[in-house]
Tab-separated table of C-alpha atoms in Angstrom:
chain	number	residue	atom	x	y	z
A	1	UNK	CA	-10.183	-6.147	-15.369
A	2	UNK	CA	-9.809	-2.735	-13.739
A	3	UNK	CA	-7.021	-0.117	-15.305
A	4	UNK	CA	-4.086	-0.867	-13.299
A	5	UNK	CA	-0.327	0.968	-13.076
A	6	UNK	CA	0.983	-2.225	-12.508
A	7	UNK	CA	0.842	-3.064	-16.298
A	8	UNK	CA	2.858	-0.692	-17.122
A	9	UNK	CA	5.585	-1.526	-14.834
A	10	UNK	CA	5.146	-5.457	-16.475
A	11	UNK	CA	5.262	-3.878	-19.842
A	12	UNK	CA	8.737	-1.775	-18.852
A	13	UNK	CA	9.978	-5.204	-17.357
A	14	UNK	CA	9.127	-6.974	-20.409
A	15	UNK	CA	10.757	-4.405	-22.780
A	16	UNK	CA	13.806	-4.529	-20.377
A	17	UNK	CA	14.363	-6.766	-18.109
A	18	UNK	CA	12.154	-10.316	-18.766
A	19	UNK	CA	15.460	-12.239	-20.319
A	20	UNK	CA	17.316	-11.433	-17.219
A	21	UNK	CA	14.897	-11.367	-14.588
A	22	UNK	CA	11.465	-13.238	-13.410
A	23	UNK	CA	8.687	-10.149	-12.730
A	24	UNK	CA	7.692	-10.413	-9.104
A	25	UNK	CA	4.964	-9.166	-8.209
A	26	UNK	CA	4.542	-8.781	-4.429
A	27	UNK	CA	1.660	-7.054	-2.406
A	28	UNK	CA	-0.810	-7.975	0.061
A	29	UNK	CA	-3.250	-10.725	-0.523
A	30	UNK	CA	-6.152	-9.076	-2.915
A	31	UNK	CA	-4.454	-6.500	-3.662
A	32	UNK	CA	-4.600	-7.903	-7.656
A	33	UNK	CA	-1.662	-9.366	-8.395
A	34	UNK	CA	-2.859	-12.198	-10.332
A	35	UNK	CA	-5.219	-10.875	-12.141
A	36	UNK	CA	-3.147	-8.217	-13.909
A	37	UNK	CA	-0.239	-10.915	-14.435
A	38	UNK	CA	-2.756	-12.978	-16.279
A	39	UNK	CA	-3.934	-10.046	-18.490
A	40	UNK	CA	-0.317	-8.754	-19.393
A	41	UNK	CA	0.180	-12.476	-20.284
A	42	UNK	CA	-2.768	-12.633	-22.107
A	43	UNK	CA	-2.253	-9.882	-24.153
A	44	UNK	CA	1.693	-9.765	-24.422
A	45	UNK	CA	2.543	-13.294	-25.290
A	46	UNK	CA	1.338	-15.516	-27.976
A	47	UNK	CA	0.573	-18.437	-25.425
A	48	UNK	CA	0.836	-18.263	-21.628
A	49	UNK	CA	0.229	-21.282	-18.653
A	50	UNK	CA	-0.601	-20.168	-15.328
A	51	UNK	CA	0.224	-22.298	-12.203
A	52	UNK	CA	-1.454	-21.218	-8.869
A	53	UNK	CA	0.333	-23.142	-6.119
A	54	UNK	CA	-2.877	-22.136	-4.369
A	55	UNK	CA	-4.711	-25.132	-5.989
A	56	UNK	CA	-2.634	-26.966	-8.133
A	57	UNK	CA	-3.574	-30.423	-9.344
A	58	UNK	CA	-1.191	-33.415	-7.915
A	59	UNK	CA	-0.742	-34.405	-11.473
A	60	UNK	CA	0.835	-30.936	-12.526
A	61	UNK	CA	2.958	-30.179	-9.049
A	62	UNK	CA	4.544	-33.507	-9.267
A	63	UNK	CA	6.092	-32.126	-12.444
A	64	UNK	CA	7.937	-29.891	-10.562
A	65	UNK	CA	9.898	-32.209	-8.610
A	66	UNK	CA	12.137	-32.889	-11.380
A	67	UNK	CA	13.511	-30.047	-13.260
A	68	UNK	CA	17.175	-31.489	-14.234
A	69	UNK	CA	16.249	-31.834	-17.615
A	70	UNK	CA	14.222	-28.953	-18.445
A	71	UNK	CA	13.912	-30.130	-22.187
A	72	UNK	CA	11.960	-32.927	-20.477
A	73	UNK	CA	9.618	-30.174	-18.023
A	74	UNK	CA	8.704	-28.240	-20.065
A	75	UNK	CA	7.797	-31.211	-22.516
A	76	UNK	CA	5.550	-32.541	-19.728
A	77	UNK	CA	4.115	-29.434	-18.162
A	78	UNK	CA	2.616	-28.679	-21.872
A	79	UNK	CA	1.021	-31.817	-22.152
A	80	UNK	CA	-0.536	-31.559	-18.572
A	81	UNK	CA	-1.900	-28.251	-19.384
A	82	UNK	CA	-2.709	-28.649	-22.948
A	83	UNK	CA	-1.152	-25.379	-23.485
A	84	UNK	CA	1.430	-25.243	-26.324
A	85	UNK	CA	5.289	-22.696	-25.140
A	86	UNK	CA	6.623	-20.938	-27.941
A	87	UNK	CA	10.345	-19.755	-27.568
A	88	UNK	CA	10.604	-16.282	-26.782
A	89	UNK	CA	7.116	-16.071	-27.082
A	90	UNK	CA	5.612	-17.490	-24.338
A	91	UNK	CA	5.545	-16.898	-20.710
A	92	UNK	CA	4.845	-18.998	-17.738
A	93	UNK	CA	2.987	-17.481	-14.696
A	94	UNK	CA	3.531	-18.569	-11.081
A	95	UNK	CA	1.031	-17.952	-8.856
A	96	UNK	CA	0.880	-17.622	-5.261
A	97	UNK	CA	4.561	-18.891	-5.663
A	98	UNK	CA	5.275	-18.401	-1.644
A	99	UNK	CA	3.373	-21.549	-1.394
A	100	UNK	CA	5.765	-23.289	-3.599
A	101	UNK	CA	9.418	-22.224	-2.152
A	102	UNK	CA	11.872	-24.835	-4.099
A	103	UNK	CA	9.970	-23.678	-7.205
A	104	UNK	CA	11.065	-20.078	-6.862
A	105	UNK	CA	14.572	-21.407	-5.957
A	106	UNK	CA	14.500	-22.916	-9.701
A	107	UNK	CA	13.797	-19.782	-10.890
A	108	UNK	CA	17.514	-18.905	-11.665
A	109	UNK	CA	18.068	-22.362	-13.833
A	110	UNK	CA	14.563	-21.114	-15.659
A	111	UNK	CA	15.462	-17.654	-16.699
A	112	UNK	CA	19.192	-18.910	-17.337
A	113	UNK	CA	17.673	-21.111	-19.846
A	114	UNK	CA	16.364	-18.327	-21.785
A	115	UNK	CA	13.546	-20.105	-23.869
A	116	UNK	CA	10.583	-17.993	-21.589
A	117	UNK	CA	9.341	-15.443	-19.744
A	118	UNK	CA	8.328	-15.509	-15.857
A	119	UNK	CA	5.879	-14.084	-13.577
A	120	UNK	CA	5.800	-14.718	-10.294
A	121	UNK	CA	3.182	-13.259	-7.973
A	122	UNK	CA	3.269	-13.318	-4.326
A	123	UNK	CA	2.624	-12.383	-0.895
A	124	UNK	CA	3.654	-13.378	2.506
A	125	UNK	CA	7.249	-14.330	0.500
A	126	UNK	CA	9.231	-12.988	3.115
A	127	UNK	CA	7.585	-15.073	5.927
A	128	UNK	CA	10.267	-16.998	7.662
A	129	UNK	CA	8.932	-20.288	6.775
A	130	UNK	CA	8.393	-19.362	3.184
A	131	UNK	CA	11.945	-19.061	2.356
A	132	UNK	CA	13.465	-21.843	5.297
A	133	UNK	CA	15.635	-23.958	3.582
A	134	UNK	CA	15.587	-22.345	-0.114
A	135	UNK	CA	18.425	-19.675	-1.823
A	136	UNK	CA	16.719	-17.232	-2.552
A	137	UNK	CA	17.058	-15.890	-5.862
A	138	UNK	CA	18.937	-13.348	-7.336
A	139	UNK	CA	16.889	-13.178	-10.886
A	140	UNK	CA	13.605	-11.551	-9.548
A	141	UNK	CA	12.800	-7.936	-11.395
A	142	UNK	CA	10.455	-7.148	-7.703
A	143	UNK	CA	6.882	-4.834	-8.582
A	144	UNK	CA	5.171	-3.828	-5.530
A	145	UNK	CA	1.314	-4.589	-6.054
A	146	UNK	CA	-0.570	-1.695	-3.903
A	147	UNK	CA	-4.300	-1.286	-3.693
A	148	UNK	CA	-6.150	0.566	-6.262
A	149	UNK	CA	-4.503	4.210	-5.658
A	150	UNK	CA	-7.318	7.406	-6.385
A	151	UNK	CA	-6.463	8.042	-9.989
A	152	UNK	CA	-6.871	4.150	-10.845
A	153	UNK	CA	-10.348	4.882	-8.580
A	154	UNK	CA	-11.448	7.203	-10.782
A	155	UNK	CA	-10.788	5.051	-13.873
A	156	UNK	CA	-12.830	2.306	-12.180
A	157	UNK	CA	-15.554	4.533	-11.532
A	158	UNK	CA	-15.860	6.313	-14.935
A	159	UNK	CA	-15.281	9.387	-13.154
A	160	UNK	CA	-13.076	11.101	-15.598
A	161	UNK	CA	-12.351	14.321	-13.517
A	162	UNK	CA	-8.496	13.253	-12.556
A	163	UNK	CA	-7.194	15.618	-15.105
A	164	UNK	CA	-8.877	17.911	-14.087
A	165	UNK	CA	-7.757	17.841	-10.520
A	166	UNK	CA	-4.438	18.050	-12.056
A	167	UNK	CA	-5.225	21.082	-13.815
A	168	UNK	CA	-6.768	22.893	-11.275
A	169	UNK	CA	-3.515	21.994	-8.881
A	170	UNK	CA	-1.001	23.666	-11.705
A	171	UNK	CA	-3.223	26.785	-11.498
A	172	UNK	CA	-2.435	27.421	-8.128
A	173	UNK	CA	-5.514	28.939	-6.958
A	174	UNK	CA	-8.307	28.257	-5.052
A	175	UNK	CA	-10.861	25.829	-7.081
A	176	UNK	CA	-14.108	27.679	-5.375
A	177	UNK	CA	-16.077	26.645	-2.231
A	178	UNK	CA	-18.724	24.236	-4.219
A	179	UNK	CA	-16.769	22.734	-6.142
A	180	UNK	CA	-14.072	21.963	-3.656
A	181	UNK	CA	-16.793	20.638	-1.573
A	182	UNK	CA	-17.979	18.419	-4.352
A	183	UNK	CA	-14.357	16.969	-5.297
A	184	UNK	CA	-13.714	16.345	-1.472
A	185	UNK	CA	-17.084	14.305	-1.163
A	186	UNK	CA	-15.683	12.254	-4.461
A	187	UNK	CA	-12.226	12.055	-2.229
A	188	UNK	CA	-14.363	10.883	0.498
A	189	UNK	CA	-16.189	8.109	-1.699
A	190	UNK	CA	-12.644	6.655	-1.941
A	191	UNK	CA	-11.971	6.777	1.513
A	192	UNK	CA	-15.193	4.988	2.269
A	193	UNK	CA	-14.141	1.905	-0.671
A	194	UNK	CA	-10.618	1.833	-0.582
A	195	UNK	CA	-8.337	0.496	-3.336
A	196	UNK	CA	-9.089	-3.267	-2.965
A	197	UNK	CA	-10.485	-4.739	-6.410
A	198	UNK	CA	-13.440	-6.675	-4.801
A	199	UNK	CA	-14.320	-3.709	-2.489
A	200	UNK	CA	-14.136	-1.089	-5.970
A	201	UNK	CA	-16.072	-3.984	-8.065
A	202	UNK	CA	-18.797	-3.690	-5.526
A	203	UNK	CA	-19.291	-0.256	-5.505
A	204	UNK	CA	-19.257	0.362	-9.532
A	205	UNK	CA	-21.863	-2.597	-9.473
A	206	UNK	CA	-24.202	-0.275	-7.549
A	207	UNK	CA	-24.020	-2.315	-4.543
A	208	UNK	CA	-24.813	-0.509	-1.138
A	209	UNK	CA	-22.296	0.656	1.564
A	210	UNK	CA	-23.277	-2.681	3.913
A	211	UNK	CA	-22.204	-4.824	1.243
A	212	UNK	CA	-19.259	-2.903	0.516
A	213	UNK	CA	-18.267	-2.928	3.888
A	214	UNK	CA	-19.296	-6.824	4.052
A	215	UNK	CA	-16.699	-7.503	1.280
A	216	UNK	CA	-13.668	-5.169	3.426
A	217	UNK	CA	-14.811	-7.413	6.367
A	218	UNK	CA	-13.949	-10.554	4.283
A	219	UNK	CA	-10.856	-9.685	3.088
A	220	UNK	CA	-10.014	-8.524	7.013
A	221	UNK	CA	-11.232	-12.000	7.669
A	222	UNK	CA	-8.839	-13.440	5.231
A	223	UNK	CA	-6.093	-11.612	6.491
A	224	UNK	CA	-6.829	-12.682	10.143
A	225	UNK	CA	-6.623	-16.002	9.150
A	226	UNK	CA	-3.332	-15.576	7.412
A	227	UNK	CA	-2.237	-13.700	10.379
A	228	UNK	CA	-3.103	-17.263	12.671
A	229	UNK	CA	-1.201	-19.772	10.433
A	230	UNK	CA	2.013	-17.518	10.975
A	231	UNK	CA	1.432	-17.093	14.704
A	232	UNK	CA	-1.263	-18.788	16.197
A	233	UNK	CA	-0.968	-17.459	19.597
A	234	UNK	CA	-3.189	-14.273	18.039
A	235	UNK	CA	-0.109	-11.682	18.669
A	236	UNK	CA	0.166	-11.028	15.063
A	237	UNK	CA	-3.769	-10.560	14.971
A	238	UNK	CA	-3.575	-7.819	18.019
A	239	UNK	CA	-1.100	-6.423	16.242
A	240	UNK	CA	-2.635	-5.180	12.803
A	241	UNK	CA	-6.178	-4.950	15.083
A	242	UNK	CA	-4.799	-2.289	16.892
A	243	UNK	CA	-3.259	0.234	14.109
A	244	UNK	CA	-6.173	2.411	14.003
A	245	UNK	CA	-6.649	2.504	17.861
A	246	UNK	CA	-2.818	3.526	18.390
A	247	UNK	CA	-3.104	6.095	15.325
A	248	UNK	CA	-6.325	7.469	16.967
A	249	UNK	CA	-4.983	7.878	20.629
A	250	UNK	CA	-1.994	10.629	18.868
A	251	UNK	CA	0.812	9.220	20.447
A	252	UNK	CA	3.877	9.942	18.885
A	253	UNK	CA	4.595	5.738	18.243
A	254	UNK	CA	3.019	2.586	17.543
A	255	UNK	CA	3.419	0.288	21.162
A	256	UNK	CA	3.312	-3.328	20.810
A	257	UNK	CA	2.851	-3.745	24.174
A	258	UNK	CA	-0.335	-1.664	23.873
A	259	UNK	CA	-1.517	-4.459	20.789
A	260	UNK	CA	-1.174	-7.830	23.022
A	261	UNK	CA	-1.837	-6.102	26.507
A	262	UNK	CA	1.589	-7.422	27.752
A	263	UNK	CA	5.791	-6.691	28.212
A	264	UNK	CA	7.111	-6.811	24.610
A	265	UNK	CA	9.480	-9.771	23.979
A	266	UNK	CA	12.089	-11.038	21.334
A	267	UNK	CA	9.492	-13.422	19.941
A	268	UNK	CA	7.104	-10.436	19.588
A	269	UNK	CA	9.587	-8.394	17.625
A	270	UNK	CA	10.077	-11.263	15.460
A	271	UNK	CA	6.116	-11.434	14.684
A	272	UNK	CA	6.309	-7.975	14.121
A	273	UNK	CA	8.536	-7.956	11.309
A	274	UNK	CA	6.305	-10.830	10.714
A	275	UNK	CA	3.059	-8.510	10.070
A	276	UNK	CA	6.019	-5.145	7.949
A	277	UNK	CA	6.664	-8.787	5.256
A	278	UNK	CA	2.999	-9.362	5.183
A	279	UNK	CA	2.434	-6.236	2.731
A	280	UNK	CA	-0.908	-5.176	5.030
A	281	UNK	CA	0.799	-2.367	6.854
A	282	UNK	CA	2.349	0.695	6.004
A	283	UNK	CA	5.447	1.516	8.519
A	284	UNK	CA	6.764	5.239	8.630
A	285	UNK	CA	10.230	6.143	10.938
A	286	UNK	CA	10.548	8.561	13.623
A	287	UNK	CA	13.680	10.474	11.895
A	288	UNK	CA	15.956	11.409	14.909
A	289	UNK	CA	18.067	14.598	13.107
A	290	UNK	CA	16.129	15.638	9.810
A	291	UNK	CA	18.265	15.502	7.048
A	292	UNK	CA	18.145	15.524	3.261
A	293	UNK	CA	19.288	11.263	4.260
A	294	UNK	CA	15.950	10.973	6.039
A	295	UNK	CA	17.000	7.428	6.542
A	296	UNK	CA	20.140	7.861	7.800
A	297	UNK	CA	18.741	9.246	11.778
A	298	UNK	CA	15.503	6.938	10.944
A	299	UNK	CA	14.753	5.409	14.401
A	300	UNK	CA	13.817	2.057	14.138
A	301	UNK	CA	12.527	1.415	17.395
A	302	UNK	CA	10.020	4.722	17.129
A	303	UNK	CA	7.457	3.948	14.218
A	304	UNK	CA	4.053	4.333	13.250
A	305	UNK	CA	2.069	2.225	11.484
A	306	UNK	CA	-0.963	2.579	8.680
A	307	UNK	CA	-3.089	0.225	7.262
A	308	UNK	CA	-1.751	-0.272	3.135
A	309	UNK	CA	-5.478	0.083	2.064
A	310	UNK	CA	-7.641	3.235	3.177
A	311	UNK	CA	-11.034	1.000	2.795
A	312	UNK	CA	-9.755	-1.601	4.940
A	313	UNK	CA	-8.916	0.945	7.591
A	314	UNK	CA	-12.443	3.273	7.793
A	315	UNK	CA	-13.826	-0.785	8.279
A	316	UNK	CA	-11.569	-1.688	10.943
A	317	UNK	CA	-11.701	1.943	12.486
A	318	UNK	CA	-15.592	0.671	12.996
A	319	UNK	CA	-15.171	-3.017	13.205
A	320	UNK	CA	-16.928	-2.841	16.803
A	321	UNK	CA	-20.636	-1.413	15.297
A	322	UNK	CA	-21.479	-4.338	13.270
A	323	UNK	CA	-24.875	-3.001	12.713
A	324	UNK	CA	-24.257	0.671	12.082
A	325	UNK	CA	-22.569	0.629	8.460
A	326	UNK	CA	-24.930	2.569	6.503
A	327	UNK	CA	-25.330	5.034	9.073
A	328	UNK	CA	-21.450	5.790	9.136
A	329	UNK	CA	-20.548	5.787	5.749
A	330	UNK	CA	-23.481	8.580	5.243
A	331	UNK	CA	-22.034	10.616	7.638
A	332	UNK	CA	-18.236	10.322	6.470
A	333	UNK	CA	-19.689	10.855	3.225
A	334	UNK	CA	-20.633	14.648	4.568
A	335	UNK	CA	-18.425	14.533	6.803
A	336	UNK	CA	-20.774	14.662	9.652
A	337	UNK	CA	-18.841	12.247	11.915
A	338	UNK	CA	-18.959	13.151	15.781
A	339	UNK	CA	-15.177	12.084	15.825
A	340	UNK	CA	-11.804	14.134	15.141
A	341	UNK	CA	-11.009	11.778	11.659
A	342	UNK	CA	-7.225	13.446	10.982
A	343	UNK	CA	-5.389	9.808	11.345
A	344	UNK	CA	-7.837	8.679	8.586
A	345	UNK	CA	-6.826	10.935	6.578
A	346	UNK	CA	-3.189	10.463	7.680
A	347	UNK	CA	-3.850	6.760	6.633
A	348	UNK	CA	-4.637	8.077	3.063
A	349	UNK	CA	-1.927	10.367	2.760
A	350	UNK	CA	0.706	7.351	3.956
A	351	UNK	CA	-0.804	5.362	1.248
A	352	UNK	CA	-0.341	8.082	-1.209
A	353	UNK	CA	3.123	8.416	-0.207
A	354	UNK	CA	4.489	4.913	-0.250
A	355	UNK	CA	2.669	4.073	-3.783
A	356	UNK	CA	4.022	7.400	-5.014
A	357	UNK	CA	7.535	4.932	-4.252
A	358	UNK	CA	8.319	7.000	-0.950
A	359	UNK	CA	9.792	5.409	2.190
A	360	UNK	CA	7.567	7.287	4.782
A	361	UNK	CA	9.053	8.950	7.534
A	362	UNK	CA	8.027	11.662	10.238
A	363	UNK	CA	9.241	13.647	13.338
A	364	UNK	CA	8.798	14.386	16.645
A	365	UNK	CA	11.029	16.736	18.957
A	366	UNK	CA	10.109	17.772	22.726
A	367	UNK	CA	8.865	21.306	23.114
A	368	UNK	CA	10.774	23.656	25.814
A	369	UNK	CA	10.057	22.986	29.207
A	370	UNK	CA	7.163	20.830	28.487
A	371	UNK	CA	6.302	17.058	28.547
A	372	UNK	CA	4.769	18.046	25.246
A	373	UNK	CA	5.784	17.550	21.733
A	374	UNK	CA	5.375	18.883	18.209
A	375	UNK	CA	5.454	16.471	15.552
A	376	UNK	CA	5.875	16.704	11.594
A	377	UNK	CA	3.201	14.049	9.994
A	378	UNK	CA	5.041	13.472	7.193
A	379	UNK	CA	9.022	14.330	5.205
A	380	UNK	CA	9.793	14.107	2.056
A	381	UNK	CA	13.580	14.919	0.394
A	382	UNK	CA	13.387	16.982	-2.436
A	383	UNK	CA	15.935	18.507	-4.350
A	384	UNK	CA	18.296	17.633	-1.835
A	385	UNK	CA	16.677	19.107	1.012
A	386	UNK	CA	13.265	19.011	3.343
A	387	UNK	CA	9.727	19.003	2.674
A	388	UNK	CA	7.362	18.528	5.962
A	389	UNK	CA	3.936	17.740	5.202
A	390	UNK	CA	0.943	17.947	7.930
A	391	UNK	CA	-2.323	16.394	7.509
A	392	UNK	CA	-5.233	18.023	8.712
A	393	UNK	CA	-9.090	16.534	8.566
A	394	UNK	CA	-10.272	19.850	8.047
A	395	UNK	CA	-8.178	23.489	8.152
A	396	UNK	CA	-6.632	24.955	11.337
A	397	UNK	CA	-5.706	28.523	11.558
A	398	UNK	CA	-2.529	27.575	13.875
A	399	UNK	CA	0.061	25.640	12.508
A	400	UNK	CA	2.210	25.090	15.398
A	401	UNK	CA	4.335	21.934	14.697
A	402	UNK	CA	4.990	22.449	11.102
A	403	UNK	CA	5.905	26.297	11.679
A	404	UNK	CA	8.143	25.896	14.341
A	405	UNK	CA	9.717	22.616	12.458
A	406	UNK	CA	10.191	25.176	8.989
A	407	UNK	CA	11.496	28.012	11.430
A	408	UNK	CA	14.074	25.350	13.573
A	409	UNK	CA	15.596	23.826	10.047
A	410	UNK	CA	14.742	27.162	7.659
A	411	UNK	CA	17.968	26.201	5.663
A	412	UNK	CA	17.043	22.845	5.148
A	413	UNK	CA	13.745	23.246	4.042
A	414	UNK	CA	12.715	23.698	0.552
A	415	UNK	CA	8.894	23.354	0.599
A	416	UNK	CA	5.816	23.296	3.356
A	417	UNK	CA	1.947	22.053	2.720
A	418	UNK	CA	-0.933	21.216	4.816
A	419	UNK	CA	-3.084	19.141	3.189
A	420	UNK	CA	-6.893	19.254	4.619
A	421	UNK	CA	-10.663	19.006	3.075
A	422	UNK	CA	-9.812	23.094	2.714
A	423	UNK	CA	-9.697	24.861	-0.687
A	424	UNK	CA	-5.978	25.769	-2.018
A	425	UNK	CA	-4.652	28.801	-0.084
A	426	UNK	CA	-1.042	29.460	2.043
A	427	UNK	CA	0.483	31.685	5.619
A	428	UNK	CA	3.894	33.022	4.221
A	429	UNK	CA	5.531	29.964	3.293
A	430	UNK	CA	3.094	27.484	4.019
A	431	UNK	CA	0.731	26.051	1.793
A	432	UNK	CA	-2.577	24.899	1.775
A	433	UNK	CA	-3.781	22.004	-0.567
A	434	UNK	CA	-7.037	19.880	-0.245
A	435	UNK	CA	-5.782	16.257	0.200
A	436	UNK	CA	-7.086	15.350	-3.154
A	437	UNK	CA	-4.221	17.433	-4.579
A	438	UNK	CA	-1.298	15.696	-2.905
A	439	UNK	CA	-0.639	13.204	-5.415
A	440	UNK	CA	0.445	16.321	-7.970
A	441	UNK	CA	2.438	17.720	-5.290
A	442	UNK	CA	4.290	14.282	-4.915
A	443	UNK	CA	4.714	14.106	-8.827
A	444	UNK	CA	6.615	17.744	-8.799
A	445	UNK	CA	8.650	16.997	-5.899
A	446	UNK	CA	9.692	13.563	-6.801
């Protein structure tokens, strides 16, 4: 198993919470949920039975249907499994538990009863028909499950130079032409993979680009299919197909009348919110009056929406040339692309953002007598007041939107970057940081 953040959070929960609460671990399907519950089970309990609702036995879900006597359960479910419970040593791991909505509702009597741990992992547990019917319960400790983020990349990789980024960011100088070009072309590797476990496996196996990209296609093909059961008029489908289309046109909001080609109704809206439960999209708010309360003027009818995994996004971005794989990952790799890439990188940084535990918002505002706009990428409250961050796929020497933004609210501000493929530099207030450096400049504001 890969390094993953996530055990920590289980180990915190354990140490803290686990007699009170189920862990649940939510994220989008592949993201790795079960495989780190498993290994924190494995190595944190002195026995541990996992139940995938995915593919459990008849013999083992019938158990289930009677839980009044949970002296009685648990009797039976550890002579189904063959799998001895210890009291307060043992935990019981439910997998895929969406699938399985009465059994999450009996979470409540099985953490009242004290004698084990939970884990619960999940996705799609907000769908509509996933809780119909069920209360749901109040005794989940909830982990968002993201994919891979860069520094858990690295690990994967054996590329032990995170640190070092880390270093060179608390210097606050430039890190040199080469070697900036070297640590944006490692950046750029994870751009190309992405976070997802099968996609990372893949690559640190020595496999090729095409197969890389065959695995991201997979998983795309998994989530389509996912996307179908929920609504299978393809709406939903259209929906997520069209995120990197909408990003790429620079309009100032995502149109879901632009995804299924017609007038948006109520039933859309519903699929919509649909595809935000689903874990596979990032959503960031059009903030109406910045504030220090960026959600307090957040729009919610003027959004845009990113991809949760980078990987899965540079595929999609190119789902159309089926044949052409190798040829475009070289040239991203150099960054020789014939195409303005900025909303990938946007894409990156909105991943950064939300895993860093950041709602993501941005702005736009009308410039004077024009049908033009400026617009802030992304904001970010820090002590108590503004920080607008633009992303850039390579520097600019004007800085329009983000200037004027710093100049309109200068008492509100506290902070300014643009983050690019540039070395570390700054234009009076505004600073410039290669985009491998904003995770540190999340971990000092936050």
């Amino acid at each position: 198993m890969f390094k993953r953040k996530v055990y920590n959070a289980l180990a915190e929960w354990k140490e803290k919470y686990s007699k009170k609460y189920a862990a649940m671990l939510e994220g989008a399907r592949r993201v790795g949920k079960s495989t780190v519950a498993e290994e924190f089970a494995k190595n944190n309990f002195k026995s541990y039975i996992k139940i995938d609702f995915a593919s459990v036995p008849k013999d083992i879900l019938e158990i289930f249907d009677d839980i009044a006597s949970l002296d009685m359960f648990f009797l039976r479910l550890q002579t189904a499994t063959g799998i001895t419970l210890y009291p307060g040593e043992s935990a019981i791991i439910f997998d895929e538990i969406q699938r399985a909505p009465m059994v999450r509702q009996a979470i409540k009597y099985l953490v009242a009863d004290g004698r084990y741990s939970y884990i619960e992992t999940g996705s799609l547990i907000s769908i509509k028909k996933n809780v119909k019917d069920i209360v749901i319960p109040s005794e989940e400790h909830f982990i968002q499950v993201y994919p891979m983020d860069y520094e858990e990349f690295l690990w994967a990789t054996g590329n032990d130079t995170y640190d070092v980024l880390r270093q060179l960011y608390k210097t606050g100088k430039p890190v040199g032409n080469d070697l900036n070009r070297k640590l944006m072309r490692d950046f750029r590797i994870y751009m190309a993979v992405g976070g997802m476990p099968q996609a990372v496996e893949a690559y640190v196996n020595g496999n090729n680009f095409e197969d890389i990209d065959r695995v991201k296609r997979n998983i795309l093909k998994l989530y389509e299919e996912d996307f179908y059961k929920i609504d299978n008029s393809g709406r939903l489908s259209k929906m997520y197909n069209s995120i990197p289309n909408q990003l790429s046109s620079n309009k100032k909001r995502y149109v879901i009348s632009r995804a299924t080609g017609k007038r948006t109704t109520n039933k859309d809206k519903e699929i919509f919110s649909e595809l935000l439960d689903s874990k596979t999209v990032l959503i960031s708010y059009n903030v109406t009056d910045p504030s220090a309360s960026l959600g307090a003027t957040a729009d919610d009818e003027s959004y845009k929406l990113y991809l949760s995994d980078i990987g899965l996004f540079t595929t999609l971005l190119f789902n159309s040339v089926d044949k052409l794989h190798t040829k475009i990952y070289t040239k991203l790799l150099s960054d020789k692309l014939d195409v303005n890439l900025g909303y990938m990188y946007e894409n990156v940084a909105a991943q950064m953002i939300a895993s860093s535990g950041c709602r993501l918002f941005y702005h736009t505002w009308a410039k004077e007598k024009s049908t033009h706009y400026y617009e802030v990428d992304f904001l970010i409250a820090s002590n108590a007041k503004l920080v607008p961050i633009e992303i850039k796929s390579s520097y600019v020497k004007t800085c329009e939107s983000i200037e004027t933004f710093s100049k309109k609210y200068s008492k509100k501000v506290y902070k300014q970057y643009l983050f690019s493929q540039k070395d570390v530099g700054h234009k009076e207030q505004l600073m410039f940081k290669p985009i491998y450096m904003l995770p540190f400049v999340l971990e000092d504001l936050l």
